[in-house]
Amino acid sequence: MLQVTHLQTEYRNNPLGLDTKAPRLGWRLKSDHTNVMQHAYQVQSSADETFKDVIWDSGKVESDQSQRIRYDGTELKSMERIYWRVKVWSNQEESEFSLPVFFETGLFEISDWKAKWIEPEGEVDPDAYKPAPYLRKEFTVKKGLVSAKAYMTSKGLYHFYINGEEGTDTLFNPGFTSYHKRLQYQAYDVTHLLQEGNNAIGVILGDGWWRGSTGAASLKNNFGYKLAFLGQLVLSYQDGSQDFIGSDESFKTSHGPILKSDMKAGEFVDARIKLNGWNQPDYDDSTWKSVTVTDDGFDNLIGTRSVPVKRKERFAPEILKTPNGETVLDFGQNIFGWVEMKVQGKAGTEVTLIHGEALDKEGNFTLQNLIVHGTLEDFQEVHYILGGGSEESYSPLFAAFGFRYVLLKNYPGEARPENFTAVAIYSDMEETGDFTCSNPLINQLVSNTRWSQKGNFMEIPTDCPTRERAGWTGDAQLYSRTASDFMNVYTFFEKWMADVAAEQFANGSVGSTVPNVLGLHNPVEYERFIQRNNDPLMATLVSSKPGEAGMLDGSAGWGDVAVILPWTMYLCYGDKNILEQQFDSAKAWVDYMSSNARTSNEHYKDTPAYQNDTDGELDSAYIWDTKFHWGEWLEADFDFGDLGEEYFGKQMTLSDPLVATAYYAYSVRLLSEMAAILGKIEDKEKYGKLYEKIKRVYNHYFIPDNGHILNDRQAPNVRTLAFDLANEDKKQAIADRLAELVKEKEYHLNTGFLSTPFILDVLAENGHQEAAFRLLEQDTCPSWLYAITKGATTIWESWKGVTPDGELAGSLNHYAYGSVCDFLFAGVAGIRPVIERPGYKHFLIKPIQGGTLTHASAKYESLYGTIKSSWEKTDDGVNYRILVPENTTATIMLPGTLDSIDKLSKEFNDVQYENGRAIFEVGSGEYNLTLEG
Ligand code: BGC
């Protein structure tokens, strides 16, 4: 039987508040047959579930496309609910119509906003922490209410309540975007919370990313000084009439128990301040103040594109008494989130929870690995002053932390595990991937990587959930492929990439962090910062005029996020939308690199090689040898102690031509390929030619015949092969030299952020499979598994996060090095997307065996359904089990001898043999085969 399942609109289930007029529809096929391909589909839409009146009927459309079908009915209006359903024809069967799903549009027109922006605060002291403003209003609901929708946003964060109930279980709304250009509003169905007669709406605002501490330097007031709220309820009645309850001068404001709410510093709550019933009807708000209505506009408002942030896994602690006598809660897993605490004691008792990632070598709680800039007086702290009386429950509203351990101070009575629960918090993306194998340390590495992803994918991809919490573009770019193995990150990145483009500087440079937290968006605060900051290094490093690139922006490998990330998302999900959305930004970044490359660095002007003239053009015009770059970043022999003025000075004057030119070439090539996919023929050719020139120059200057690239380290060899920058005749020498360099280090890594994702793949693909597995299974420092032997539960920022003698260095929750996991999915298990039919519509199964592994198994939940690939060494050879979902095809490439072809040919058509692998194509179904090894 053929069924259609998993219907989604804009990759979401029954979404509300869509602000696109042509949403993308997608579905999956389910069948008990094999070789199932969709041949045609028919979509119908209707204003109600009965489909009595069909408002759009696509008719039977011959197509194998089951994802990204654009809604093409009558023009959508604001606040409209549309039901849709689909039936499909496969090559063998015809389905019934699916069960219907729906979507609802948001507010397309500015005039749809009947509410006004309101500010609860008067004058504010920009330097002081401020209490969280509470807002409230009562209103009447008439008889015959059919539906009630809420549309809300804020400057700062908001929580809202109707008649005392939370309006949503999603957190950290309205999310983090480049607020001045793109401020998201959320839509909620609140019908069930309302009652006929008197009702109340209550809102609490928190500092959030708007004005709370952000980034390495904990800059405050990044977007503005004052919090504000905008929200409206739309009540629809049986008789067709509608009421609007919008934020306006009738709202009242006061303060409550939250005295301070800062995402990094933490939350300070005095529960003696009671506002019982403040968010319910019939509350006496006569002492509350009025709010100020502002004329802030609506131009920057967009319907939410965030994957909602939610409370996820929960952990119980072990209670430790550390050698110095302190009480420490150990939750066993490093996470981003908060602690739900139950407590009973005398009013006025102040309980403190300080959140950290590690114990020091004596076994005492420490924050020493996380503090870089002493601009925060508190860091990851919760202070809760008891209201007294019966048991109280508390967890923060507007702050969350990176932690495994919590230092507990002044808890009344005995601290018992059942009184504390750690809750992991992140953007609620679908988990798509899993990998297991016979080496348990590798399985823990998979778990650690997944947890670093969970710990860092809250609204934006952050470097770490502690020290900086910044959307470092390099980290996100290099990890994006692995991110897509573990979770469906398409919409998460589609949203964030729009901010990358929105924050791109006029000269095409792309920020090191997005939204920018190395600089300030708020011009007044920028002036204040410059005047107050008399440390010139700090001023150059941290600050750039709003809208202008700072010294640290536009770095090779970081700015390339503009090209590489959309490309990776297209490869993994097949959605051209991200290429269309990002193309101009990608092109502006590439043009920025070109103009940089054409500028020569004084320092190299006497290098004869740079003066080489081919076809009347100086080759130096294709070498990017100017400006600051982060470079390979944190190679194993790099020490955090080296990160002083000298490092920055050197990177500024000498630049990093080897890294920068490689990224220049790579991004230019991808841009040309993007242009081809989008049918932009001129750009395809222009950048295609440019790529050839850069590649020629790169080969000429950087790759000697013996394959010892310039400084003869692992990273440049990896990069050159991964980006396919070497001429054919040089490739093997580069790979062989890389293998030697790895061997010289006794199979230890010396790559940093930029090359680590590729090292195993380039070794394995270039004849050094065993070296790849020895590196993968290495467990002494520096290696991936070393951290596991030290009890890590997430990926460390530095290879030496905890040294063999217990010294701590850097954050312990940085996903970058976890990028090796793509080698497990795409290499060891061999599940690989292909750019010609992206998004796993067609894919490869090309497993690699080696090391001590006797079996490996991966699962990937694609948009079409579950893909599985596993292998196991048995007495008869290697047994493979492969699952190919409906409406996809796969090319299977299994290592084997020539004899295996005969065997396979009995079952499969057209089996080929190439480079030691038997190669054949299959359609959907489950395959179980054994080949002699
Ligand atoms: C961050 C990164 C980032 C780097 C830039 C660090 O402070 O934590 O992960 O990419 O700076 O090199």
mmCIF file of N, CA and C and ligand atoms in Angstrom, residues 463 467-468 472 475 558 630 633 753 797 814, ligand 1:
data_model
loop_
_atom_site.group_PDB
_atom_site.id
_atom_site.type_symbol
_atom_site.label_atom_id
_atom_site.label_comp_id
_atom_site.label_asym_id
_atom_site.label_seq_id
_atom_site.Cartn_x
_atom_site.Cartn_y
_atom_site.Cartn_z
ATOM 1 N N ASP A 463 29.807 29.645 19.438
ATOM 2 C CA ASP A 463 31.094 28.966 19.620
ATOM 3 C C ASP A 463 31.055 28.108 20.876
ATOM 4 N N ARG A 467 31.547 31.411 27.767
ATOM 5 C CA ARG A 467 32.403 32.587 27.725
ATOM 6 C C ARG A 467 31.923 33.644 26.736
ATOM 7 N N GLU A 468 31.590 33.239 25.514
ATOM 8 C CA GLU A 468 31.274 34.218 24.468
ATOM 9 C C GLU A 468 29.850 34.098 23.937
ATOM 10 N N TRP A 472 30.008 32.783 16.006
ATOM 11 C CA TRP A 472 31.280 32.815 15.253
ATOM 12 C C TRP A 472 31.071 32.126 13.921
ATOM 13 N N ASP A 475 33.306 28.885 12.948
ATOM 14 C CA ASP A 475 32.905 27.656 13.637
ATOM 15 C C ASP A 475 31.676 27.043 12.960
ATOM 16 N N TRP A 558 36.330 32.415 8.033
ATOM 17 C CA TRP A 558 35.177 32.895 8.817
ATOM 18 C C TRP A 558 34.185 33.572 7.873
ATOM 19 N N TRP A 630 42.348 34.862 11.154
ATOM 20 C CA TRP A 630 42.515 33.957 12.302
ATOM 21 C C TRP A 630 43.428 32.797 11.954
ATOM 22 N N TRP A 633 43.925 28.376 13.122
ATOM 23 C CA TRP A 633 43.320 28.570 14.451
ATOM 24 C C TRP A 633 43.356 27.324 15.350
ATOM 25 N N PHE A 753 41.120 24.459 13.763
ATOM 26 C CA PHE A 753 39.694 24.475 13.414
ATOM 27 C C PHE A 753 39.445 24.178 11.931
ATOM 28 N N GLU A 797 37.274 23.060 23.200
ATOM 29 C CA GLU A 797 37.778 24.080 22.281
ATOM 30 C C GLU A 797 39.214 23.775 21.857
ATOM 31 N N HIS A 814 32.806 23.347 22.776
ATOM 32 C CA HIS A 814 33.017 24.028 21.502
ATOM 33 C C HIS A 814 32.892 22.956 20.417
HETATM 34 C C1 BGC B 1 35.964 31.691 19.734
HETATM 35 C C2 BGC B 1 35.975 30.850 18.506
HETATM 36 C C3 BGC B 1 36.329 31.629 17.323
HETATM 37 C C4 BGC B 1 37.646 32.267 17.561
HETATM 38 C C5 BGC B 1 38.154 33.096 16.434
HETATM 39 C C6 BGC B 1 37.289 32.356 19.899
HETATM 40 O O1 BGC B 1 37.365 33.170 20.986
HETATM 41 O O2 BGC B 1 35.578 31.000 20.857
HETATM 42 O O3 BGC B 1 35.531 29.626 18.500
HETATM 43 O O4 BGC B 1 36.161 31.039 16.107
HETATM 44 O O5 BGC B 1 37.690 33.015 18.747
HETATM 45 O O6 BGC B 1 39.335 32.642 16.125
#
